[in-house]
XYZ file of C-alpha atoms in Angstrom:
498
model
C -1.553 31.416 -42.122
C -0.156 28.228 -41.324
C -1.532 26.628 -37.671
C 0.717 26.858 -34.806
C 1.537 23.692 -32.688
C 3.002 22.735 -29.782
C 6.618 20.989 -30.365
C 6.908 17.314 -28.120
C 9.215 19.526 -25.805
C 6.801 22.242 -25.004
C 4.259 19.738 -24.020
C 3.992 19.713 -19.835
C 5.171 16.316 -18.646
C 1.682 14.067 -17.144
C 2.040 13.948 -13.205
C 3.782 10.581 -12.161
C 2.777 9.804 -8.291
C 5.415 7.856 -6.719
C 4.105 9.082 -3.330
C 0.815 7.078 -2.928
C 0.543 4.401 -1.325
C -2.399 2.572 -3.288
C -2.565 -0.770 -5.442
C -2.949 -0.069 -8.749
C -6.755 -0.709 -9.966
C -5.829 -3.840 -12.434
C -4.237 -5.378 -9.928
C -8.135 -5.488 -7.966
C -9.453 -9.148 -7.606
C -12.868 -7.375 -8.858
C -14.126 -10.364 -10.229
C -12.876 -13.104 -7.287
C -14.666 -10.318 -4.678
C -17.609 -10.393 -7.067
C -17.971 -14.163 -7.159
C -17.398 -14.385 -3.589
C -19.868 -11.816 -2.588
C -22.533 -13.631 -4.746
C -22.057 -16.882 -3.408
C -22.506 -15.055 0.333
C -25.692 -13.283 -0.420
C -26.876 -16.089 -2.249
C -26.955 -18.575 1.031
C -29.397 -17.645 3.740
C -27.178 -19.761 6.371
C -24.332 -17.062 5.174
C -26.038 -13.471 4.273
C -28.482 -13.856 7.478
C -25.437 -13.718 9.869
C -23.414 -11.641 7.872
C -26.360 -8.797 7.588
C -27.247 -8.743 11.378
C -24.860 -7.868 14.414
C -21.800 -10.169 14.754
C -20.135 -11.803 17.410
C -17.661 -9.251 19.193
C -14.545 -11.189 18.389
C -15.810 -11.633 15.024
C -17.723 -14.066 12.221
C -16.124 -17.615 13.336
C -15.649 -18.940 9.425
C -13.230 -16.286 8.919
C -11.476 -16.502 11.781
C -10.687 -20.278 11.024
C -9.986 -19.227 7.704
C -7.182 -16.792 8.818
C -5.907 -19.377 11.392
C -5.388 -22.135 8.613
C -4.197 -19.889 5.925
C -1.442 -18.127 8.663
C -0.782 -21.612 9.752
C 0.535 -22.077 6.625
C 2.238 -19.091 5.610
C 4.041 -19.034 8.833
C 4.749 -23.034 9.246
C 8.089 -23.376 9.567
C 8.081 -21.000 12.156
C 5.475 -22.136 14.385
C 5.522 -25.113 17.430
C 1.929 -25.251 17.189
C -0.803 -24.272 14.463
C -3.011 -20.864 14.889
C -5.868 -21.552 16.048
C -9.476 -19.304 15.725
C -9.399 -18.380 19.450
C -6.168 -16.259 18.648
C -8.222 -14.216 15.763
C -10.304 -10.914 16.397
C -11.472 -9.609 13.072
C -11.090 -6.282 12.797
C -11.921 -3.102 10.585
C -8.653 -3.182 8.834
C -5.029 -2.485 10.466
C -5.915 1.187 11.511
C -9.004 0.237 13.028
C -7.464 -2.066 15.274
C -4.551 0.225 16.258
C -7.591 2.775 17.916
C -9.028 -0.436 19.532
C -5.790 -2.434 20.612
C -4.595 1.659 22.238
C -8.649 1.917 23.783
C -8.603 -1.745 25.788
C -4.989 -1.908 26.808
C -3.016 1.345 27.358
C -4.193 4.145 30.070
C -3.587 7.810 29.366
C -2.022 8.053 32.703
C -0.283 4.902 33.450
C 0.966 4.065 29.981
C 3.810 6.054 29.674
C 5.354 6.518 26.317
C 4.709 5.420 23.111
C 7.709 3.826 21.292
C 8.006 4.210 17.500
C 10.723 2.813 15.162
C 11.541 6.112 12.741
C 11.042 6.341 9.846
C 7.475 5.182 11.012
C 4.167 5.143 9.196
C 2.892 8.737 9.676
C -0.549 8.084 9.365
C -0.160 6.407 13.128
C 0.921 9.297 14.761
C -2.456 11.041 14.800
C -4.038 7.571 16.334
C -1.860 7.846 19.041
C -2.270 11.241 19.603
C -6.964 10.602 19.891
C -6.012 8.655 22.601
C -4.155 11.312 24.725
C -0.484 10.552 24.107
C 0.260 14.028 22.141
C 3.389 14.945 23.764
C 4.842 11.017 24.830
C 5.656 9.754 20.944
C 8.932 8.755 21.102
C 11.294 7.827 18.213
C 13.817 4.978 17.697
C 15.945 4.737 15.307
C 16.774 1.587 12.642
C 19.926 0.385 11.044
C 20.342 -2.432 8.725
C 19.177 -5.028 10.867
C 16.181 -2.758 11.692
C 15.140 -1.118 15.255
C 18.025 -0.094 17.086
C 17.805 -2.115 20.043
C 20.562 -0.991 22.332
C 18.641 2.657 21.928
C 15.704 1.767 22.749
C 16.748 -0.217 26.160
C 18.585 2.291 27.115
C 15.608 4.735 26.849
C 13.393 2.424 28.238
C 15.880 2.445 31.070
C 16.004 5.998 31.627
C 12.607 6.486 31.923
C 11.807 4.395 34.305
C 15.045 5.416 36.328
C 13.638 9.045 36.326
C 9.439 8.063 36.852
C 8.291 9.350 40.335
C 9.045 6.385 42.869
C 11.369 4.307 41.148
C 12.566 3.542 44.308
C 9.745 2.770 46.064
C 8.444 -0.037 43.394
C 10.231 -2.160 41.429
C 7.688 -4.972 40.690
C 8.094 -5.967 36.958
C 4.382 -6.670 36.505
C 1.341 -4.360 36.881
C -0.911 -5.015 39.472
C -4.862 -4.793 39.601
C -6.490 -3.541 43.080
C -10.122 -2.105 43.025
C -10.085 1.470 44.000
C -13.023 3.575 43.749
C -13.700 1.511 40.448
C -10.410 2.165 39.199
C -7.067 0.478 39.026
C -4.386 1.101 41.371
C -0.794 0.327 39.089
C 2.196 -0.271 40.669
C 4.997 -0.941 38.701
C 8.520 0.565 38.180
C 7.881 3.721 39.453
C 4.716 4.895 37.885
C 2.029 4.672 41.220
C -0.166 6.634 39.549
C -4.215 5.084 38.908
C -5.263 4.484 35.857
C -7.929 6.116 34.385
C -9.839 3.065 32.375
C -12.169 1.207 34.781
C -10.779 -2.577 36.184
C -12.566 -4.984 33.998
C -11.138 -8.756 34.010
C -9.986 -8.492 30.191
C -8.318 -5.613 30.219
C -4.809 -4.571 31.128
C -2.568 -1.598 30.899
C 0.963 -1.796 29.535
C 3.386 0.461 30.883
C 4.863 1.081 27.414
C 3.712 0.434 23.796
C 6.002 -0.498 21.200
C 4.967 0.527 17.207
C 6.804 -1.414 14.510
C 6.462 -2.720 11.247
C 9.064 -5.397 10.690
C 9.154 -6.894 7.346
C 9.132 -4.873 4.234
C 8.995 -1.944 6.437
C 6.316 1.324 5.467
C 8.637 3.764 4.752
C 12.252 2.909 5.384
C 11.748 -0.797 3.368
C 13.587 -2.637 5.716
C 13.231 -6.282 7.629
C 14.207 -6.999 11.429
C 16.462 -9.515 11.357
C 15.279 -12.486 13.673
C 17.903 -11.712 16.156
C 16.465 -7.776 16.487
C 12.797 -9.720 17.166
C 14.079 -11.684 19.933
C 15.533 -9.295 21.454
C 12.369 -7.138 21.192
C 10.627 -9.431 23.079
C 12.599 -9.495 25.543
C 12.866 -6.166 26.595
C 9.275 -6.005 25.824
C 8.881 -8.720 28.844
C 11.343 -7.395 30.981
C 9.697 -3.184 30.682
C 6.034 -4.394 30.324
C 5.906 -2.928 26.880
C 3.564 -3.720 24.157
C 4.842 -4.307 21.000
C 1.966 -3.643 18.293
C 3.185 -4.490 14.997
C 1.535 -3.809 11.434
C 2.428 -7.404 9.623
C 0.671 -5.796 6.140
C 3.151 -6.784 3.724
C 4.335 -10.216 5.090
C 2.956 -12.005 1.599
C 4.299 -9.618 -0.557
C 7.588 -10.819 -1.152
C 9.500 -12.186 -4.190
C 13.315 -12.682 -5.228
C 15.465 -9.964 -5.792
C 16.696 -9.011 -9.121
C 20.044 -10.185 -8.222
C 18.737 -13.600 -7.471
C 15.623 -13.934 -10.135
C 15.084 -14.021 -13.598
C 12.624 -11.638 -15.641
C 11.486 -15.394 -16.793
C 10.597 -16.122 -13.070
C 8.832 -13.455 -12.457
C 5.143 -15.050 -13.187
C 6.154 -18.452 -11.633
C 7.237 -17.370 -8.294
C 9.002 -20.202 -6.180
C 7.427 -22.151 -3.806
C 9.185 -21.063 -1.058
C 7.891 -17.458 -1.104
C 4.470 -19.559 -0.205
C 5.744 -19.129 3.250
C 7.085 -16.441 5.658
C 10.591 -15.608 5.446
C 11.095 -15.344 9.003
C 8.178 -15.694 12.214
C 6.379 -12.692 13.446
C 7.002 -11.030 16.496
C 3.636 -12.656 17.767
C 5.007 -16.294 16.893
C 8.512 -15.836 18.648
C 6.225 -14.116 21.992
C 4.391 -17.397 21.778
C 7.024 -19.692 22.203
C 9.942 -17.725 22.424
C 11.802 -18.764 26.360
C 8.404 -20.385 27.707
C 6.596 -18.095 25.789
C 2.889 -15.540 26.911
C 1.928 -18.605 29.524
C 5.136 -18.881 30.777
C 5.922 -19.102 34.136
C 5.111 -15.664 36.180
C 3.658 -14.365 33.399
C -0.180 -12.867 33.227
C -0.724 -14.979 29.778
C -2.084 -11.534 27.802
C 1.435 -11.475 26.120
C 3.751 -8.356 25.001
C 3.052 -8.328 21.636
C 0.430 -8.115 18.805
C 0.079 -8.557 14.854
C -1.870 -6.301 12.792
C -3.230 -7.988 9.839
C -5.246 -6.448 6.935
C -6.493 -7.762 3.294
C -6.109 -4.108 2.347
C -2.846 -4.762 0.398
C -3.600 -8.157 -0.761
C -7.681 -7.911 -1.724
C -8.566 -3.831 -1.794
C -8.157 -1.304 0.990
C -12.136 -0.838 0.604
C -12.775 -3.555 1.947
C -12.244 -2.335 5.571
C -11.589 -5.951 6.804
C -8.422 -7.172 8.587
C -7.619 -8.729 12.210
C -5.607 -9.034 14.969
C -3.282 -12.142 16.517
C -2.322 -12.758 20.045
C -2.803 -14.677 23.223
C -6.026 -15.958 23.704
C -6.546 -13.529 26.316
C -5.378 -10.634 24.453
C -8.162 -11.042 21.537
C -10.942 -12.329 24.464
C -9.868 -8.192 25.624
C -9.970 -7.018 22.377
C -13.298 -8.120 21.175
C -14.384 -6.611 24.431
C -13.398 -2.559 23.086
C -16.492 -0.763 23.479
C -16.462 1.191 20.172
C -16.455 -2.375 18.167
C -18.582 -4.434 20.556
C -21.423 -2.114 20.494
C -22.646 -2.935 17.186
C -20.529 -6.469 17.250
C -17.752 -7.342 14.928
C -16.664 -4.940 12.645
C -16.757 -5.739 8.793
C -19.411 -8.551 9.407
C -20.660 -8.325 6.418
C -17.417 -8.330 4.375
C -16.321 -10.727 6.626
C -18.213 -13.282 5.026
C -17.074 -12.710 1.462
C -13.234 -12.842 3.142
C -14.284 -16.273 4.783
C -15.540 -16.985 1.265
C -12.632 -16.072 -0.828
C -10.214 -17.808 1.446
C -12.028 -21.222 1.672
C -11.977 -21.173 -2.063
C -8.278 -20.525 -2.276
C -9.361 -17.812 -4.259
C -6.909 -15.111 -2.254
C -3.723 -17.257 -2.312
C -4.044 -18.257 -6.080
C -4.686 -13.528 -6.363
C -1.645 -13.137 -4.013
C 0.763 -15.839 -5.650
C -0.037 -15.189 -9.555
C -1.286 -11.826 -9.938
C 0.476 -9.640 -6.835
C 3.735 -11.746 -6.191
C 4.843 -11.395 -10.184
C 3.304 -7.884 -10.769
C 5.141 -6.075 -8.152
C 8.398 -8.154 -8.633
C 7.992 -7.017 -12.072
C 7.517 -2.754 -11.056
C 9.997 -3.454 -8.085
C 12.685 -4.095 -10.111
C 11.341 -2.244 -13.244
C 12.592 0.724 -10.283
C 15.444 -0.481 -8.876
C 17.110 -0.958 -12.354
C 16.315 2.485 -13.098
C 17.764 3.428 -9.265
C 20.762 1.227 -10.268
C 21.138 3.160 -13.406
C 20.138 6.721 -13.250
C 20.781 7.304 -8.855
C 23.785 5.317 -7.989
C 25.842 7.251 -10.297
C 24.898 10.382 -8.288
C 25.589 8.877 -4.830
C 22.093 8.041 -3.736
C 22.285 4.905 -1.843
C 19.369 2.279 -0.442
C 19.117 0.323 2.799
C 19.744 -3.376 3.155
C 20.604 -3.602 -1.107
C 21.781 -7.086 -0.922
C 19.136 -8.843 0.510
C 18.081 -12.300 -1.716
C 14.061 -11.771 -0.642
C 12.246 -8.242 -1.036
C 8.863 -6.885 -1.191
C 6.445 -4.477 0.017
C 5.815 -1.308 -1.358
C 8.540 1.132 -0.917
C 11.678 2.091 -1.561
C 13.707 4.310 0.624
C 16.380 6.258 -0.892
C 19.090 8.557 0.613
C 20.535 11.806 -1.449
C 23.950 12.945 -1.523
C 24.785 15.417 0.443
C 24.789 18.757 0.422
C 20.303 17.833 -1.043
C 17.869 18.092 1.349
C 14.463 16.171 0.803
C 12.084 19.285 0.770
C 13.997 21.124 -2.049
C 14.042 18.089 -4.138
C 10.489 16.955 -3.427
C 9.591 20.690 -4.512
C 12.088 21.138 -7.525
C 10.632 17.098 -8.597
C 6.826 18.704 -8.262
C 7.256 22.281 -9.619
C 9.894 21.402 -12.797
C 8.530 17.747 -13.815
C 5.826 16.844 -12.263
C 6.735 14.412 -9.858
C 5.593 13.582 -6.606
C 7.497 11.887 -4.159
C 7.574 11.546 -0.296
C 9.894 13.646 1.393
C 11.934 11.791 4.621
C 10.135 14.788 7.358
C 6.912 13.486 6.352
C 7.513 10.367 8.062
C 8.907 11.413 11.026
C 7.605 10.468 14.610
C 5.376 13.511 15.572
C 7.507 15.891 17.800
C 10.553 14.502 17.191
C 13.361 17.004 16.742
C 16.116 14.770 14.921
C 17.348 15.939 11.841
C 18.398 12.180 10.139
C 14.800 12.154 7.734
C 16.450 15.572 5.714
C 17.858 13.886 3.284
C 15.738 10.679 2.245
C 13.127 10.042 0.145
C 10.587 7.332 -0.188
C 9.203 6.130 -3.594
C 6.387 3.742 -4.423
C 6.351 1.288 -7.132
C 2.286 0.061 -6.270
C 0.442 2.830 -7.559
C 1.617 4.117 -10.982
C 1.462 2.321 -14.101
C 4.252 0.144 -14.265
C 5.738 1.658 -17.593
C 5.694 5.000 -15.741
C 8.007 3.862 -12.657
C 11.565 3.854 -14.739
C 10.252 7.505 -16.368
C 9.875 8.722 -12.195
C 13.034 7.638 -11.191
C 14.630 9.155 -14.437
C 12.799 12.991 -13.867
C 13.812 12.677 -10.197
C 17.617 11.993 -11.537
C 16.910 15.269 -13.951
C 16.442 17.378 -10.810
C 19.300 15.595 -8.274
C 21.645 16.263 -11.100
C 20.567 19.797 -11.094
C 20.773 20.490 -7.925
C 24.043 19.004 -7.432
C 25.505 21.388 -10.310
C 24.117 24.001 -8.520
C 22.719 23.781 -4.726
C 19.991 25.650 -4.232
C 20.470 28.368 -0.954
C 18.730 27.855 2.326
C 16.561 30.890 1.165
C 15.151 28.860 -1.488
C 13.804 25.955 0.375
C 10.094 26.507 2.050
C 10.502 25.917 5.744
C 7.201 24.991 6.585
C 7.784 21.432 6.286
C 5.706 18.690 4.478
C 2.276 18.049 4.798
C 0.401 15.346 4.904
C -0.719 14.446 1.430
C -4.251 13.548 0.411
C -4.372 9.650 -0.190
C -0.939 9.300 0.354
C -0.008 6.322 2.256
């Protein structure tokens, strides 16, 4: 009897993840981390400090190493370089979030949290440890990113409606002892705080959570005019504005603009920032932190990592802001009591960024790899998704980067039916739009988008993705799956999906 086999069609398709949120492993400085590591433990003036208890704000070579490497990166944008004092090292971007919400919000005088949707889900449950379940609030972007006007407005009405508006309307907090407490003040909220009066510490009112360039999930970038204006209204409601700065050095020219020849020789230019943080325009944006009036801990602070551009293992990142901002930050209890976090790693960071190691990874190896699997996808968007009416935010911008793509279906789709069609009938993974909505927030504008990530999967897999997922939207659109069909239980969160 002659042997049976499988014909190329009845094989099942291999699972393509374009959900997670992960560097690919070849594109791992293994050996640059290895050599710096080596060269740490190898020193006694270097492994000694980096195996005991570190400072609280954090080991001083690295933090001069961030300063000068930022200094650069951000140049153009700055009056005056970064300088250490600015720095707190950190346990990565997450890390920081717990610490930065633990020093300077209050579960009772803090009043809402403020988060640009689609946000980074993963946040949600960090604001939610430290008691403000029930007070996320959403606001929305458009194409020059948050939605400004919305957001004032809000801000507005909130403290219009807080109990006493009438009876307070001092702009800043103020700090009276009472019973060890603080006694607050401001706009209408009299309430105390709960967190005990220290000299480094302060309360904000409100806290704003963004990420502006290259945004985690929608893709998008502020424009410079949206991160003026909020600072402003951070200043003028005593907001403030934490923002993840992750994928600032991840950037590269469209494929409108660039070559495939280009690709490994990016320009000069993308050496720097394409526009300043939301830290650099507090700093000397209208008299800036110190200015006149002001209480010189500032409205806003950057989140940096080296999880996108070393290895997320590393658990090593920091935080920028007013000198008096970090001094309270490297005061947070959690970190402080066994000193810096990351000490250790710290000192192969220090290491691989006094060697230039880390730019020369970032500008050679990340810059023209994900150029090359960005627009390996967004010619197969261009091709296989246009046609069927799927459209992407800001498509005509000359610099991109990041991670993510964020794509909207035509209607009648919905994100959940195609995210479960895309698993069940080819083995595709994508994130659905609900999945990245601000927790509790009943708005119904994430149904029909999709984000898709071009860092994870092998880059001759990312065109095959985008093709199954045009299989099933063609499907669907022939023939629309009923309500009945769709699980209502909504997404949840995946396992290392970022």
């Amino acid at each position: 009897m002659a042997a049976t086999s499988m014909t190329e069609k009845d094989q099942p398709k291999s699972s393509i993840n374009l959900l997670k949120g992960w560097p690919n492993p070849c594109l791992l400085p293994v050996a640059q981390i290895n050599a710096a590591s080596a060269s740490a433990l190898s020193n006694p003036n270097v492994s000694t400090p980096g195996l005991l208890y570190g400072p609280d704000p954090g080991y001083w070579p690295l933090r001069e190493g961030i300063a000068t490497w930022l200094s650069r990166f951000y140049d153009k944008h700055l009056k005056a370089s970064i300088y250490a004092e600015r720095i707190c090292i950190t346990g990565g971007a997450s890390q920081s979030l717990a610490s930065i919400l633990q020093v300077f919000s209050d579960p009772v005088y803090t009043r809402f949290i403020w988060m640009v949707s689609p946000t980074y889900f993963r946040v949600c449950p960090i604001f939610e440890d430290n008691a403000f379940a029930g007070r996320l609030r959403s606001v929305p972007e458009d194409d020059e990113g948050i939605d400004v006007d919305f957001l004032r407005k809000r801000l507005q009405d909130e403290d219009q409606n807080a109990p006493g508006h009438e009876a307070s309307r001092n702009n800043s907090p103020t700090h009276r002892p009472h019973n060890g407490y603080h006694e607050v003040p401001s706009n209408g909220n009299t309430r105390d705080t709960l967190k005990g009066l220290q000299p480094w510490r302060k309360a904000y009112r409100h806290v704003i959570y963004a990420v502006p360039t290259f945004s985690n999930p929608s893709s998008r970038t502020m424009t410079l005019r949206r991160r003026q204006e909020l600072v402003q209204i951070a200043r003028r409601y005593d907001a403030l504005v934490i923002t993840d700065d992750v994928y600032d050095q991840l950037q590269w020219l469209s494929k409108h603009i660039a070559k495939p020849s280009t690709y490994d020789d990016p320009s000069p230019s993308l050496r720097q920032a394409l526009l300043p943080r939301l830290v650099d325009i507090d700093r000397c944006f209208q008299g800036g932190a110190e200015r006149h009036g002001a209480d010189g801990f500032g409205n806003v602070v950057s989140n940096g990592s080296f999880s996108k551009l070393a290895a997320p293992g590393v658990r090593c990142g920091w935080a920028e802001g007013s000198e008096s901002f970090i001094w309270g930050l490297s005061k947070c209890g959690s970190s402080a009591s066994g000193g810096a976090p990351s000490q250790m790693t710290s000192t192969f960071m220090a290491q691989l960024l006094s060697s230039g190691e880390l730019e020369k990874h970032i500008y050679t190896t990340l810059q023209p790899a994900y150029a090359r699997r960005y627009n390996s996808m967004i010619s197969a968007i261009e091709r296989y998704l246009l046609p069927l009416e799927v459209t992407l935010p800001q498509s005509h911008r000359d610099v991109v980067g990041g991670y993510f793509l964020w794509l909207k279906l035509p209607e009648p789709l919905v994100a959940e039916a195609v995210a479960q069609r895309a698993e069940a009938e080819e083995n595709l993974i994508i994130g659905q739009g609900p999945l990245f909505a601000v927790y509790g927030d009943e708005r119904k504008d994430l149904e029909r988008q999709v984000r898709v990530c071009f860092s994870w999967e092998a880059e001759e897999n990312l065109s095959e993705g985008i093709q199954r997922l045009a299989t099933v939207i063609r499907k669907m659109l022939r023939d629309p799956p009923s309500p009945a069909d769709t699980t209502a239980s909504g997404p949840s969160l995946p396992v290392g999906g970022y």
